[in-house]
PDB file of C-alpha atoms in Angstrom:
ATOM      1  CA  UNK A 230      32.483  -2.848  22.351  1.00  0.00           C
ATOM      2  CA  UNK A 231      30.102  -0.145  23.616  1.00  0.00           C
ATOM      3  CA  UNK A 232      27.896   1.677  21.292  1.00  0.00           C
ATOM      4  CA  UNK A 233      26.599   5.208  21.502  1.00  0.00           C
ATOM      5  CA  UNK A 234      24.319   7.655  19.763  1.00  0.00           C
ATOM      6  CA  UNK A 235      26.281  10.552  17.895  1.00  0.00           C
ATOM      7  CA  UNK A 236      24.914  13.852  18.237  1.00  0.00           C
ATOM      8  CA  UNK A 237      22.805  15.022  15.052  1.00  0.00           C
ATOM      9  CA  UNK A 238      24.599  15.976  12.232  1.00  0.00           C
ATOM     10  CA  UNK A 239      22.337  18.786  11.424  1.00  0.00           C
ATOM     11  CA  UNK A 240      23.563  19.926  14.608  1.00  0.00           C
ATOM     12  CA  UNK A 241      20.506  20.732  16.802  1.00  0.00           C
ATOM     13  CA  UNK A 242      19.070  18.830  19.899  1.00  0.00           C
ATOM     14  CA  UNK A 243      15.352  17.144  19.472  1.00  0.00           C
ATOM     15  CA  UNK A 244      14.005  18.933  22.047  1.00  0.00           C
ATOM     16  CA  UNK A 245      15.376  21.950  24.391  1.00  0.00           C
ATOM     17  CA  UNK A 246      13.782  23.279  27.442  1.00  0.00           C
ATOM     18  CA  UNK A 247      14.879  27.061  27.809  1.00  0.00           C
ATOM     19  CA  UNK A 248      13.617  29.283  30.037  1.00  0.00           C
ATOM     20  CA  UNK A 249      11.899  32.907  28.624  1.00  0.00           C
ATOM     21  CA  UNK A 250      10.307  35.827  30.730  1.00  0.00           C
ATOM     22  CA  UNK A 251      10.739  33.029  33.472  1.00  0.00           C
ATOM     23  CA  UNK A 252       8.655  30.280  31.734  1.00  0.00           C
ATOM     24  CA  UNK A 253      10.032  27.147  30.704  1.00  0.00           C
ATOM     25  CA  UNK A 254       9.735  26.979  26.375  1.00  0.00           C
ATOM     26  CA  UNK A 255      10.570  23.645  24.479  1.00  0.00           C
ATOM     27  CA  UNK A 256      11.578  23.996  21.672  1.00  0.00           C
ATOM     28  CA  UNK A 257      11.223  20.895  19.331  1.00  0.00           C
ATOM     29  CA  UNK A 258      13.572  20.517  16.391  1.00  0.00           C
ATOM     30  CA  UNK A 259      11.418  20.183  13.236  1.00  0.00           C
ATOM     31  CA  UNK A 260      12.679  17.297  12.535  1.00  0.00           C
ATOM     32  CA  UNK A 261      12.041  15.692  15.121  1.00  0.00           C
ATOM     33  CA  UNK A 262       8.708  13.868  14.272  1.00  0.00           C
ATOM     34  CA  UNK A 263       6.127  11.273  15.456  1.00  0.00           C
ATOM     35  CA  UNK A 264       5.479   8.251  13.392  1.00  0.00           C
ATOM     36  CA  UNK A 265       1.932   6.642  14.037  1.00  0.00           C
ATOM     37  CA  UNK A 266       1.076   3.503  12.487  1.00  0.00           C
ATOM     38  CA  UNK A 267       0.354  -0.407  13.653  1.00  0.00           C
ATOM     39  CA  UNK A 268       2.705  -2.413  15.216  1.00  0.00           C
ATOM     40  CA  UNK A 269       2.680  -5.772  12.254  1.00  0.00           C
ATOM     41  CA  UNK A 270       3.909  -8.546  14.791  1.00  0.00           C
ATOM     42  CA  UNK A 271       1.165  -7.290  17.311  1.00  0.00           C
ATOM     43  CA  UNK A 272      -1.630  -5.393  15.202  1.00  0.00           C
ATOM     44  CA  UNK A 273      -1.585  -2.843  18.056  1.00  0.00           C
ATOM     45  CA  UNK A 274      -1.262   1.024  17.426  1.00  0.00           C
ATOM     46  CA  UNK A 275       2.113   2.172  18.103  1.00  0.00           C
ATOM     47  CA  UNK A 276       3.425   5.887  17.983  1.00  0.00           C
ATOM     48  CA  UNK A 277       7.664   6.734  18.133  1.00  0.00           C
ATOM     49  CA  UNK A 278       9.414  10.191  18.409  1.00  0.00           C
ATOM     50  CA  UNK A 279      12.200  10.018  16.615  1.00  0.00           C
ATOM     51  CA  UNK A 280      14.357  12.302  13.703  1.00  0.00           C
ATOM     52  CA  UNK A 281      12.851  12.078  10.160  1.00  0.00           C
ATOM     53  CA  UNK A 282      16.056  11.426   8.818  1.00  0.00           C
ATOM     54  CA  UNK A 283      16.361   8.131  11.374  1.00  0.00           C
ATOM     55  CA  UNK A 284      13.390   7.407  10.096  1.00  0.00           C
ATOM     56  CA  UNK A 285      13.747   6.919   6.687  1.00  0.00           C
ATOM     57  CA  UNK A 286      15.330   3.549   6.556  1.00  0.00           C
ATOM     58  CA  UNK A 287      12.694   2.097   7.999  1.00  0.00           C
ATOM     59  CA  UNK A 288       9.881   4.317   6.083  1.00  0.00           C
ATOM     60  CA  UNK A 289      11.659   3.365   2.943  1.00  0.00           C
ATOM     61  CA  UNK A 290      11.444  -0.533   3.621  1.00  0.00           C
ATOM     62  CA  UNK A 291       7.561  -0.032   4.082  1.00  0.00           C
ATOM     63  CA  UNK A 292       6.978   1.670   1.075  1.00  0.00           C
ATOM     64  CA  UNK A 293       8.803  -1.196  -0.664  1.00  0.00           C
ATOM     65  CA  UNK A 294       6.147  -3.575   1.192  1.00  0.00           C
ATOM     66  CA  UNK A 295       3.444  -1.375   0.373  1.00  0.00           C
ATOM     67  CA  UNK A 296       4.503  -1.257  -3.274  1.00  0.00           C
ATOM     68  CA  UNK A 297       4.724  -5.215  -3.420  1.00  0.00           C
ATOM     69  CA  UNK A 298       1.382  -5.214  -2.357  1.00  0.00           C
ATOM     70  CA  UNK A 299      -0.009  -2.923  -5.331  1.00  0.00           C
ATOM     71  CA  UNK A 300       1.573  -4.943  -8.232  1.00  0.00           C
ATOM     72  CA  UNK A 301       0.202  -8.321  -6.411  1.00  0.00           C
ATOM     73  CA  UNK A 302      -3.246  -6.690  -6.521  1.00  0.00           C
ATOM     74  CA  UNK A 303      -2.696  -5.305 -10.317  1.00  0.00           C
ATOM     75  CA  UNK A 304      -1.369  -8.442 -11.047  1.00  0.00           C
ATOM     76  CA  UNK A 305      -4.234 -10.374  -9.801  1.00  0.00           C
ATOM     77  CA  UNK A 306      -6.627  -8.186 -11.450  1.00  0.00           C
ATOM     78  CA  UNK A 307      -5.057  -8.348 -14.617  1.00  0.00           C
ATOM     79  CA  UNK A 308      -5.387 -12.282 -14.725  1.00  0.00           C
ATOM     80  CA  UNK A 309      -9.192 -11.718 -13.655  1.00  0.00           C
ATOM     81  CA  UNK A 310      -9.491  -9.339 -17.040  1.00  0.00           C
ATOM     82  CA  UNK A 311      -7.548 -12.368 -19.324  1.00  0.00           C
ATOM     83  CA  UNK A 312     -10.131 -14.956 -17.661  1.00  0.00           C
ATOM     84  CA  UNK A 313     -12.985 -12.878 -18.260  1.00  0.00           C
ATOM     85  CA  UNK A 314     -12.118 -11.942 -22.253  1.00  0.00           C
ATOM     86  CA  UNK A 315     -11.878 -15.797 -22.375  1.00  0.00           C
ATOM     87  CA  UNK A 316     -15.440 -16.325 -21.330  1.00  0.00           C
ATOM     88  CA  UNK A 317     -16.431 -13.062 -23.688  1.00  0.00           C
ATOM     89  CA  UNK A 318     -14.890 -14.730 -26.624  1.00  0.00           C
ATOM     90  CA  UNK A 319     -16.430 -18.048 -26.178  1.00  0.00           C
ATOM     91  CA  UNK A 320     -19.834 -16.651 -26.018  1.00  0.00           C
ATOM     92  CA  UNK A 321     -19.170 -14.392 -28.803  1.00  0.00           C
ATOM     93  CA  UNK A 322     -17.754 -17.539 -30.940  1.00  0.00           C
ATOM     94  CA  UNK A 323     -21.393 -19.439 -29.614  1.00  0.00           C
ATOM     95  CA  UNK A 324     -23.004 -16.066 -31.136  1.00  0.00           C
ATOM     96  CA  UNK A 325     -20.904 -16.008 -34.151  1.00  0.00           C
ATOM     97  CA  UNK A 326     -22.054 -20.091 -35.102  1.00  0.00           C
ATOM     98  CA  UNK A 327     -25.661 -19.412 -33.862  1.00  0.00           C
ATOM     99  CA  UNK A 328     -25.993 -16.347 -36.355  1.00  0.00           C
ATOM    100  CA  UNK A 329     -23.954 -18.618 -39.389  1.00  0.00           C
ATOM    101  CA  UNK A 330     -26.403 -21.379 -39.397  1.00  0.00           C
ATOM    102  CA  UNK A 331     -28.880 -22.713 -42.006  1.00  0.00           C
ATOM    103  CA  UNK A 332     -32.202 -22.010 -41.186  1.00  0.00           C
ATOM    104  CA  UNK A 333     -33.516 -25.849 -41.041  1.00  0.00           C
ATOM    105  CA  UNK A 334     -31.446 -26.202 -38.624  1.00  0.00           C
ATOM    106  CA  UNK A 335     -33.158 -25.966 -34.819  1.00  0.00           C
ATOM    107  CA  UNK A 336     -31.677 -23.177 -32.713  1.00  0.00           C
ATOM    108  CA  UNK A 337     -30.238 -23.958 -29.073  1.00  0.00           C
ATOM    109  CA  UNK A 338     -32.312 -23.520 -26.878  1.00  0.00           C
ATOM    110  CA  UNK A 339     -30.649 -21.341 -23.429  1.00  0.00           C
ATOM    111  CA  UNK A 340     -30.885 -24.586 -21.667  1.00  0.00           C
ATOM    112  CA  UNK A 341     -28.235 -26.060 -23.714  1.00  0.00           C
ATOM    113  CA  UNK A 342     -26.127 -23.096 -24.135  1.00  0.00           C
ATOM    114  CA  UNK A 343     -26.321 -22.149 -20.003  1.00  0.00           C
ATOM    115  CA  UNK A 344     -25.601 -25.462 -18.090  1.00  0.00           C
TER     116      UNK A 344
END
């Protein structure tokens, strides 16, 4: 079966040479945009005319990706905060015991509370 491009639904042409006071004018559909950005298989810089509304597929899959990416960083930051109020309230427990001791009793020394 062949497959062919229909003609924009909007009904315009991406780009249109037509001549004016005998000089050649294009005229660009405003839709008709260029996407930069790198090329993921190859890391390489890549730039592609194409319609904005062909386009958004495609943008819409990346910001899914890019999204993904955000709540794996949040994510990973938030278990960094848990770990670290972990270590906070040990040291304040260590504080708390230090500060409810008898006085006869011999203070730790940093060396034994630091290893």
């Amino acid at each position: 079966m062949e497959t062919r491009v229909a003609d924009c639904p909007l009904g315009a042409k991406c780009e249109e040479v037509k001549t004016e006071d005998r000089k050649p004018i294009l005229y660009r559909c405003p839709w008709y945009v260029q996407i930069l950005g790198v090329d993921t298989n190859t890391g390489r810089e890549s730039g592609a005319w194409g319609c904005a509304i062909a386009w958004l597929p495609t943008l819409m899959i990346n910001t899914a990706n890019e999204s993904r990416k955000g709540v794996a960083a949040t994510e990973s930051f938030r278990n960094e905060m848990v770990k670290q109020g972990a270590q906070t309230q040990q040291v304040l427990r260590v504080a708390a015991q230090s500060a409810n001791r008898k006085p006869d009793i011999k203070p730790l020394e940093q060396a034994d509370v630091c290893e």
